[in-house]
Amino acid sequence: MSFPALPAQVLEIIRAGTVIPAVPLALTVNRQFNPLRQSVLMRYYCESGAGGIAAGVHTTQFQIRNEKFNLLEPVLRVCAKTVDDWSIRNGRTIVKIAGVVGKTDQAIREAELAVSLGYHAGLLSLSAFRNDSIETMIAHARAVAQVIPVFGFYLQPSVGGRVLPLEFWRRFVRISGVVAIKVAPFNRYQTIDVVRAVAEEGRAGEITLYTGNDDNIIADLLTPYRFTVEGRPVVVTIRGGLLGQWAVGTKCASELLNEIHEIVESGKPIPGELLQRNIELTDTNAALFDAANGFAGVIPGVHEVLRRQGLLEGTWTLDPDERLSPGQAEEIDRVHRAYPHLFDDAFIAQNLGAWLA
């Protein structure tokens, strides 16, 4: 069974670990797609030092696939073109990842669309398989991996995922078309399952782990996971982040990841300030993602920060009933005052005019 290979430069970026923001959807006041503001977001992420972008994912709103909106292709196209144009002008490759959802027929169509638009990998959601067997999910993943290199995705159950046992991950990581995994169960035990499977199946040098645990970003990136495999020690680290949280404060995130890589690779002691920043980032995420209300306002919360900074024109989503929860705006006010160093206000203000031109 053959699987498509990534360009060497793209694979190098993924394996080194990078910042990959999950891309929000830009809409007009009439809830129509806004290509200009979508492009502005892409320019912001590229200029911020992100090494990749992920479009057509949860933060982009899964409803873009509904026949009523039919926005998957237009959104993926605008994101890819803007990133490619920026890459050509600046001589820096940006990894392009497309969300791939649904049962196998749909997922393959989406993977084929992503490949046709120049996307390098597919972030594979298993939300459509909530009641299916491990065997069914593995067959699905293998079929998609024959079309596009796969980012696995452990999605937290509270927003549509399911608990995936260690046995699933053991079998999943054996698929040679899997190049990375976004680990986002918001659960330490389940995070360890994924890392352990990669270590014990001998894929530690081939599958790169990315945190999607927006509630524990810095600790995930700092932590060495040590396992004994056939009598030998194996150490695995989470190298980067593919995060909705990093759709805001992306320049700060890029600087943070560079700092963490330097500490991890040098073996220097972890500064207490960095552990404090982990809690600050978690507190910020609680406000943006609306943890107090079961994540009901997660997408409007991200939009609200981008609106305040001038990147988006409003917090509109495709669902008119999806809006900030009561008290969420005040929580965003609080964390913005408390942790201004986690936002990119000055950087955005300095460059917004050029991005809009």
mmCIF file of C-alpha atoms in Angstrom, residues 3-319:
data_model
loop_
_atom_site.group_PDB
_atom_site.id
_atom_site.type_symbol
_atom_site.label_atom_id
_atom_site.label_comp_id
_atom_site.label_asym_id
_atom_site.label_seq_id
_atom_site.Cartn_x
_atom_site.Cartn_y
_atom_site.Cartn_z
ATOM 1 C CA PHE A 3 1.093 6.709 0.659
ATOM 2 C CA PRO A 4 1.893 10.181 -0.733
ATOM 3 C CA ALA A 5 5.098 11.745 0.578
ATOM 4 C CA LEU A 6 5.558 15.282 1.837
ATOM 5 C CA PRO A 7 8.101 17.628 0.245
ATOM 6 C CA ALA A 8 11.329 17.440 2.241
ATOM 7 C CA GLN A 9 11.158 21.073 3.326
ATOM 8 C CA VAL A 10 7.582 20.699 4.579
ATOM 9 C CA LEU A 11 8.437 17.522 6.477
ATOM 10 C CA GLU A 12 11.409 19.297 8.057
ATOM 11 C CA ILE A 13 9.175 22.112 9.329
ATOM 12 C CA ILE A 14 6.633 19.685 10.778
ATOM 13 C CA ARG A 15 9.274 17.581 12.500
ATOM 14 C CA ALA A 16 11.091 20.580 13.956
ATOM 15 C CA GLY A 17 7.830 21.739 15.524
ATOM 16 C CA THR A 18 6.104 24.981 14.742
ATOM 17 C CA VAL A 19 3.157 27.253 15.489
ATOM 18 C CA ILE A 20 0.047 26.321 13.489
ATOM 19 C CA PRO A 21 -2.992 28.521 14.190
ATOM 20 C CA ALA A 22 -6.417 27.020 13.562
ATOM 21 C CA VAL A 23 -7.903 29.554 11.164
ATOM 22 C CA PRO A 24 -11.164 31.412 11.986
ATOM 23 C CA LEU A 25 -13.738 32.179 9.298
ATOM 24 C CA ALA A 26 -14.098 35.821 8.247
ATOM 25 C CA LEU A 27 -17.681 36.902 7.550
ATOM 26 C CA THR A 28 -19.481 40.126 6.673
ATOM 27 C CA VAL A 29 -22.297 41.579 8.759
ATOM 28 C CA ASN A 30 -24.683 39.650 6.450
ATOM 29 C CA ARG A 31 -22.849 36.410 7.328
ATOM 30 C CA GLN A 32 -21.364 36.105 3.873
ATOM 31 C CA PHE A 33 -17.789 34.980 3.293
ATOM 32 C CA ASN A 34 -15.334 37.900 3.440
ATOM 33 C CA PRO A 35 -12.287 36.980 1.284
ATOM 34 C CA LEU A 36 -10.457 40.236 2.074
ATOM 35 C CA ARG A 37 -10.583 39.729 5.839
ATOM 36 C CA GLN A 38 -9.753 36.028 5.406
ATOM 37 C CA SER A 39 -6.622 37.080 3.542
ATOM 38 C CA VAL A 40 -5.798 39.624 6.257
ATOM 39 C CA LEU A 41 -5.842 36.831 8.834
ATOM 40 C CA MET A 42 -3.511 34.733 6.679
ATOM 41 C CA ARG A 43 -1.049 37.607 6.317
ATOM 42 C CA TYR A 44 -1.113 38.169 10.068
ATOM 43 C CA TYR A 45 -0.293 34.521 10.756
ATOM 44 C CA CYS A 46 2.514 34.400 8.197
ATOM 45 C CA GLU A 47 4.053 37.673 9.383
ATOM 46 C CA SER A 48 3.793 36.488 12.996
ATOM 47 C CA GLY A 49 6.228 33.640 12.383
ATOM 48 C CA ALA A 50 3.759 30.765 12.189
ATOM 49 C CA GLY A 51 5.177 27.797 10.330
ATOM 50 C CA GLY A 52 1.793 26.574 9.172
ATOM 51 C CA ILE A 53 -1.936 27.213 9.041
ATOM 52 C CA ALA A 54 -4.892 24.857 9.495
ATOM 53 C CA ALA A 55 -8.075 25.747 7.592
ATOM 54 C CA GLY A 56 -11.430 23.995 7.360
ATOM 55 C CA VAL A 57 -11.079 22.870 10.991
ATOM 56 C CA HIS A 58 -13.318 23.402 14.038
ATOM 57 C CA THR A 59 -12.259 27.052 14.441
ATOM 58 C CA THR A 60 -13.161 27.643 10.768
ATOM 59 C CA GLN A 61 -16.655 26.300 11.571
ATOM 60 C CA PHE A 62 -17.608 22.852 10.321
ATOM 61 C CA GLN A 63 -20.831 24.365 8.896
ATOM 62 C CA ILE A 64 -18.853 25.668 5.892
ATOM 63 C CA ARG A 65 -19.494 22.200 4.450
ATOM 64 C CA ASN A 66 -23.293 22.523 4.604
ATOM 65 C CA GLU A 67 -25.005 22.833 1.229
ATOM 66 C CA LYS A 68 -26.690 25.990 2.526
ATOM 67 C CA PHE A 69 -23.293 27.726 2.684
ATOM 68 C CA ASN A 70 -21.033 25.648 0.379
ATOM 69 C CA LEU A 71 -17.938 27.463 1.606
ATOM 70 C CA LEU A 72 -15.350 24.719 2.021
ATOM 71 C CA GLU A 73 -13.737 25.180 -1.389
ATOM 72 C CA PRO A 74 -13.791 29.022 -1.406
ATOM 73 C CA VAL A 75 -12.320 29.240 2.101
ATOM 74 C CA LEU A 76 -9.602 26.667 1.463
ATOM 75 C CA ARG A 77 -8.758 28.355 -1.835
ATOM 76 C CA VAL A 78 -8.426 31.869 -0.392
ATOM 77 C CA CYS A 79 -6.327 30.660 2.531
ATOM 78 C CA ALA A 80 -4.013 28.634 0.303
ATOM 79 C CA LYS A 81 -3.565 31.374 -2.296
ATOM 80 C CA THR A 82 -2.812 34.058 0.279
ATOM 81 C CA VAL A 83 -0.268 31.852 2.028
ATOM 82 C CA ASP A 84 1.351 30.798 -1.256
ATOM 83 C CA ASP A 85 1.604 34.399 -2.467
ATOM 84 C CA TRP A 86 3.197 35.395 0.838
ATOM 85 C CA SER A 87 5.624 32.460 0.676
ATOM 86 C CA ILE A 88 6.757 33.403 -2.820
ATOM 87 C CA ARG A 89 7.347 37.030 -1.822
ATOM 88 C CA ASN A 90 9.171 36.166 1.388
ATOM 89 C CA GLY A 91 10.994 32.970 0.502
ATOM 90 C CA ARG A 92 9.635 30.980 3.453
ATOM 91 C CA THR A 93 7.543 27.825 3.195
ATOM 92 C CA ILE A 94 4.320 27.696 5.194
ATOM 93 C CA VAL A 95 2.794 24.279 5.852
ATOM 94 C CA LYS A 96 -0.839 24.150 4.736
ATOM 95 C CA ILE A 97 -3.173 21.772 6.562
ATOM 96 C CA ALA A 98 -6.830 21.214 5.684
ATOM 97 C CA GLY A 99 -9.466 19.757 7.965
ATOM 98 C CA VAL A 100 -10.861 16.446 6.677
ATOM 99 C CA VAL A 101 -14.156 15.295 8.193
ATOM 100 C CA GLY A 102 -17.058 12.914 7.653
ATOM 101 C CA LYS A 103 -17.363 9.269 6.721
ATOM 102 C CA THR A 104 -14.868 7.806 4.274
ATOM 103 C CA ASP A 105 -16.460 8.901 0.995
ATOM 104 C CA GLN A 106 -16.783 12.494 2.169
ATOM 105 C CA ALA A 107 -13.342 12.529 3.759
ATOM 106 C CA ILE A 108 -11.700 11.286 0.571
ATOM 107 C CA ARG A 109 -13.473 13.985 -1.457
ATOM 108 C CA GLU A 110 -12.265 16.616 0.997
ATOM 109 C CA ALA A 111 -8.733 15.211 0.921
ATOM 110 C CA GLU A 112 -8.734 15.286 -2.875
ATOM 111 C CA LEU A 113 -9.953 18.890 -2.834
ATOM 112 C CA ALA A 114 -7.207 19.833 -0.384
ATOM 113 C CA VAL A 115 -4.536 18.204 -2.550
ATOM 114 C CA SER A 116 -5.853 20.000 -5.644
ATOM 115 C CA LEU A 117 -5.481 23.333 -3.813
ATOM 116 C CA GLY A 118 -1.923 22.602 -2.709
ATOM 117 C CA TYR A 119 -2.486 21.581 0.907
ATOM 118 C CA HIS A 120 0.252 19.423 2.345
ATOM 119 C CA ALA A 121 -1.634 17.400 4.961
ATOM 120 C CA GLY A 122 -5.116 16.679 6.264
ATOM 121 C CA LEU A 123 -6.175 17.025 9.903
ATOM 122 C CA LEU A 124 -8.339 13.938 10.246
ATOM 123 C CA SER A 125 -11.439 14.325 12.406
ATOM 124 C CA LEU A 126 -13.096 11.136 13.621
ATOM 125 C CA SER A 127 -16.222 12.853 14.947
ATOM 126 C CA ALA A 128 -18.371 10.985 12.426
ATOM 127 C CA PHE A 129 -17.270 7.676 13.979
ATOM 128 C CA ARG A 130 -18.517 8.178 17.526
ATOM 129 C CA ASN A 131 -20.097 4.705 17.674
ATOM 130 C CA ASP A 132 -17.882 2.766 15.272
ATOM 131 C CA SER A 133 -15.282 0.099 15.959
ATOM 132 C CA ILE A 134 -11.541 0.655 16.093
ATOM 133 C CA GLU A 135 -11.207 -1.483 12.961
ATOM 134 C CA THR A 136 -13.590 0.805 11.065
ATOM 135 C CA MET A 137 -11.739 3.953 12.128
ATOM 136 C CA ILE A 138 -8.342 2.498 11.221
ATOM 137 C CA ALA A 139 -9.601 1.475 7.768
ATOM 138 C CA HIS A 140 -10.948 5.004 7.338
ATOM 139 C CA ALA A 141 -7.649 6.602 8.341
ATOM 140 C CA ARG A 142 -5.692 4.319 6.030
ATOM 141 C CA ALA A 143 -7.968 5.194 3.086
ATOM 142 C CA VAL A 144 -7.557 8.953 3.638
ATOM 143 C CA ALA A 145 -3.783 8.589 4.105
ATOM 144 C CA GLN A 146 -3.587 7.136 0.610
ATOM 145 C CA VAL A 147 -4.826 10.504 -0.695
ATOM 146 C CA ILE A 148 -3.068 13.020 1.582
ATOM 147 C CA PRO A 149 -0.506 12.795 4.428
ATOM 148 C CA VAL A 150 -2.422 12.684 7.697
ATOM 149 C CA PHE A 151 -2.315 14.667 10.917
ATOM 150 C CA GLY A 152 -4.104 12.527 13.468
ATOM 151 C CA PHE A 153 -6.477 14.332 15.817
ATOM 152 C CA TYR A 154 -7.521 13.405 19.348
ATOM 153 C CA LEU A 155 -10.481 15.752 19.841
ATOM 154 C CA GLN A 156 -11.915 16.298 23.301
ATOM 155 C CA PRO A 157 -15.353 14.661 23.759
ATOM 156 C CA SER A 158 -16.954 17.923 24.998
ATOM 157 C CA VAL A 159 -16.757 19.416 21.485
ATOM 158 C CA GLY A 160 -17.587 16.347 19.424
ATOM 159 C CA GLY A 161 -14.752 13.899 19.915
ATOM 160 C CA ARG A 162 -14.710 10.533 21.639
ATOM 161 C CA VAL A 163 -12.404 8.664 23.977
ATOM 162 C CA LEU A 164 -9.915 6.706 21.874
ATOM 163 C CA PRO A 165 -8.183 3.870 23.740
ATOM 164 C CA LEU A 166 -4.483 3.053 23.661
ATOM 165 C CA GLU A 167 -5.150 0.158 21.281
ATOM 166 C CA PHE A 168 -6.568 2.573 18.711
ATOM 167 C CA TRP A 169 -3.444 4.739 18.848
ATOM 168 C CA ARG A 170 -1.147 1.709 18.621
ATOM 169 C CA ARG A 171 -2.810 0.723 15.353
ATOM 170 C CA PHE A 172 -3.176 4.277 14.076
ATOM 171 C CA VAL A 173 0.521 5.117 14.381
ATOM 172 C CA ARG A 174 1.443 2.025 12.356
ATOM 173 C CA ILE A 175 -0.062 3.706 9.271
ATOM 174 C CA SER A 176 2.990 5.031 7.430
ATOM 175 C CA GLY A 177 0.971 7.878 5.915
ATOM 176 C CA VAL A 178 0.540 9.449 9.364
ATOM 177 C CA VAL A 179 3.087 12.258 9.735
ATOM 178 C CA ALA A 180 1.886 13.983 12.920
ATOM 179 C CA ILE A 181 -0.814 13.917 15.592
ATOM 180 C CA LYS A 182 -2.638 16.808 17.219
ATOM 181 C CA VAL A 183 -3.190 15.693 20.801
ATOM 182 C CA ALA A 184 -6.240 17.569 22.113
ATOM 183 C CA PRO A 185 -8.293 15.503 24.565
ATOM 184 C CA PHE A 186 -7.816 18.137 27.338
ATOM 185 C CA ASN A 187 -6.918 15.165 29.532
ATOM 186 C CA ARG A 188 -3.500 14.114 30.844
ATOM 187 C CA TYR A 189 -4.225 10.371 30.876
ATOM 188 C CA GLN A 190 -5.426 10.372 27.271
ATOM 189 C CA THR A 191 -2.534 12.565 26.166
ATOM 190 C CA ILE A 192 -0.111 9.993 27.608
ATOM 191 C CA ASP A 193 -1.883 7.226 25.639
ATOM 192 C CA VAL A 194 -1.002 8.912 22.353
ATOM 193 C CA VAL A 195 2.617 9.606 23.293
ATOM 194 C CA ARG A 196 3.062 6.093 24.640
ATOM 195 C CA ALA A 197 1.716 4.543 21.440
ATOM 196 C CA VAL A 198 4.171 6.552 19.328
ATOM 197 C CA ALA A 199 7.054 5.496 21.582
ATOM 198 C CA GLU A 200 6.153 1.836 21.891
ATOM 199 C CA GLU A 201 5.431 1.367 18.186
ATOM 200 C CA GLY A 202 8.829 2.787 17.209
ATOM 201 C CA ARG A 203 7.468 5.874 15.427
ATOM 202 C CA ALA A 204 9.034 8.538 17.689
ATOM 203 C CA GLY A 205 11.353 9.761 14.944
ATOM 204 C CA GLU A 206 8.680 9.685 12.247
ATOM 205 C CA ILE A 207 5.443 10.985 13.779
ATOM 206 C CA THR A 208 5.629 14.466 15.279
ATOM 207 C CA LEU A 209 3.339 15.356 18.154
ATOM 208 C CA TYR A 210 1.537 18.695 18.347
ATOM 209 C CA THR A 211 -0.402 19.885 21.349
ATOM 210 C CA GLY A 212 -4.013 20.829 20.901
ATOM 211 C CA ASN A 213 -4.520 20.971 24.656
ATOM 212 C CA ASP A 214 -5.270 24.687 24.853
ATOM 213 C CA ASP A 215 -5.576 24.295 28.630
ATOM 214 C CA ASN A 216 -1.970 23.093 29.098
ATOM 215 C CA ILE A 217 0.077 24.424 26.167
ATOM 216 C CA ILE A 218 3.407 25.344 27.739
ATOM 217 C CA ALA A 219 3.572 22.333 30.063
ATOM 218 C CA ASP A 220 2.888 20.025 27.101
ATOM 219 C CA LEU A 221 5.747 21.594 25.136
ATOM 220 C CA LEU A 222 8.217 21.463 28.031
ATOM 221 C CA THR A 223 7.544 17.911 29.211
ATOM 222 C CA PRO A 224 9.739 14.946 28.218
ATOM 223 C CA TYR A 225 7.730 11.716 28.081
ATOM 224 C CA ARG A 226 9.979 8.789 29.043
ATOM 225 C CA PHE A 227 9.064 5.158 28.371
ATOM 226 C CA THR A 228 10.954 1.879 28.476
ATOM 227 C CA VAL A 229 10.510 0.000 25.216
ATOM 228 C CA GLU A 230 12.075 -3.473 24.922
ATOM 229 C CA GLY A 231 14.467 -2.587 27.701
ATOM 230 C CA ARG A 232 15.552 0.713 26.162
ATOM 231 C CA PRO A 233 14.606 4.235 27.274
ATOM 232 C CA VAL A 234 12.621 6.210 24.696
ATOM 233 C CA VAL A 235 12.001 9.924 25.182
ATOM 234 C CA VAL A 236 9.261 11.686 23.198
ATOM 235 C CA THR A 237 8.478 15.402 23.235
ATOM 236 C CA ILE A 238 5.571 17.408 21.880
ATOM 237 C CA ARG A 239 7.245 19.716 19.373
ATOM 238 C CA GLY A 240 4.643 22.288 18.369
ATOM 239 C CA GLY A 241 1.046 23.381 18.613
ATOM 240 C CA LEU A 242 -1.950 23.292 16.272
ATOM 241 C CA LEU A 243 -4.285 25.409 18.330
ATOM 242 C CA GLY A 244 -7.374 27.570 18.239
ATOM 243 C CA GLN A 245 -5.745 29.556 21.037
ATOM 244 C CA TRP A 246 -2.913 30.461 18.682
ATOM 245 C CA ALA A 247 -5.372 32.036 16.244
ATOM 246 C CA VAL A 248 -4.798 35.048 18.513
ATOM 247 C CA GLY A 249 -1.472 36.236 19.899
ATOM 248 C CA THR A 250 0.295 34.330 17.126
ATOM 249 C CA LYS A 251 3.498 36.364 17.175
ATOM 250 C CA CYS A 252 3.736 35.923 20.937
ATOM 251 C CA ALA A 253 3.162 32.194 20.402
ATOM 252 C CA SER A 254 5.987 31.985 17.845
ATOM 253 C CA GLU A 255 8.379 33.708 20.224
ATOM 254 C CA LEU A 256 7.228 31.436 23.042
ATOM 255 C CA LEU A 257 7.814 28.252 21.042
ATOM 256 C CA ASN A 258 11.304 29.411 20.046
ATOM 257 C CA GLU A 259 12.068 30.031 23.725
ATOM 258 C CA ILE A 260 10.782 26.597 24.711
ATOM 259 C CA HIS A 261 12.767 24.840 21.978
ATOM 260 C CA GLU A 262 15.945 26.522 23.170
ATOM 261 C CA ILE A 263 15.330 25.398 26.759
ATOM 262 C CA VAL A 264 14.408 21.827 25.815
ATOM 263 C CA GLU A 265 17.318 21.373 23.416
ATOM 264 C CA SER A 266 19.908 22.924 25.735
ATOM 265 C CA GLY A 267 18.784 21.059 28.824
ATOM 266 C CA LYS A 268 18.692 24.299 30.802
ATOM 267 C CA PRO A 269 16.510 24.454 33.936
ATOM 268 C CA ILE A 270 12.931 25.488 33.259
ATOM 269 C CA PRO A 271 12.386 29.031 34.524
ATOM 270 C CA GLY A 272 9.608 29.421 37.049
ATOM 271 C CA GLU A 273 8.364 32.386 35.009
ATOM 272 C CA LEU A 274 7.597 30.037 32.130
ATOM 273 C CA LEU A 275 5.486 27.819 34.361
ATOM 274 C CA GLN A 276 3.675 30.925 35.557
ATOM 275 C CA ARG A 277 3.053 31.883 31.931
ATOM 276 C CA ASN A 278 1.506 28.444 31.398
ATOM 277 C CA ILE A 279 -1.187 29.329 33.919
ATOM 278 C CA GLU A 280 -1.633 32.787 32.393
ATOM 279 C CA LEU A 281 -2.159 31.214 28.987
ATOM 280 C CA THR A 282 -4.610 28.688 30.425
ATOM 281 C CA ASP A 283 -6.531 31.474 32.167
ATOM 282 C CA THR A 284 -6.636 33.415 28.897
ATOM 283 C CA ASN A 285 -7.888 30.354 27.081
ATOM 284 C CA ALA A 286 -10.660 29.842 29.625
ATOM 285 C CA ALA A 287 -11.992 33.298 28.755
ATOM 286 C CA LEU A 288 -11.606 33.000 24.984
ATOM 287 C CA PHE A 289 -12.972 29.463 24.773
ATOM 288 C CA ASP A 290 -15.742 30.083 27.316
ATOM 289 C CA ALA A 291 -14.822 27.151 29.531
ATOM 290 C CA ALA A 292 -17.268 28.373 32.194
ATOM 291 C CA ASN A 293 -20.161 27.646 29.835
ATOM 292 C CA GLY A 294 -19.011 24.356 28.381
ATOM 293 C CA PHE A 295 -17.184 26.032 25.464
ATOM 294 C CA ALA A 296 -20.438 27.416 24.036
ATOM 295 C CA GLY A 297 -18.718 30.677 23.046
ATOM 296 C CA VAL A 298 -15.419 29.253 21.854
ATOM 297 C CA ILE A 299 -15.550 30.570 18.277
ATOM 298 C CA PRO A 300 -17.134 33.965 19.094
ATOM 299 C CA GLY A 301 -14.513 34.378 21.823
ATOM 300 C CA VAL A 302 -11.656 34.054 19.349
ATOM 301 C CA HIS A 303 -13.512 36.355 16.950
ATOM 302 C CA GLU A 304 -13.993 38.962 19.660
ATOM 303 C CA VAL A 305 -10.255 39.365 20.229
ATOM 304 C CA LEU A 306 -9.602 39.596 16.486
ATOM 305 C CA ARG A 307 -12.446 42.118 16.154
ATOM 306 C CA ARG A 308 -11.015 44.333 18.867
ATOM 307 C CA GLN A 309 -7.667 44.269 17.107
ATOM 308 C CA GLY A 310 -9.191 45.209 13.739
ATOM 309 C CA LEU A 311 -8.430 41.927 11.966
ATOM 310 C CA LEU A 312 -12.106 40.938 11.763
ATOM 311 C CA GLU A 313 -15.054 43.277 11.330
ATOM 312 C CA GLY A 314 -17.294 41.420 13.782
ATOM 313 C CA THR A 315 -17.857 38.237 15.763
ATOM 314 C CA TRP A 316 -20.444 36.826 13.357
ATOM 315 C CA THR A 317 -20.629 33.085 12.784
ATOM 316 C CA LEU A 318 -22.676 31.070 10.322
ATOM 317 C CA ASP A 319 -25.069 30.197 13.143
#
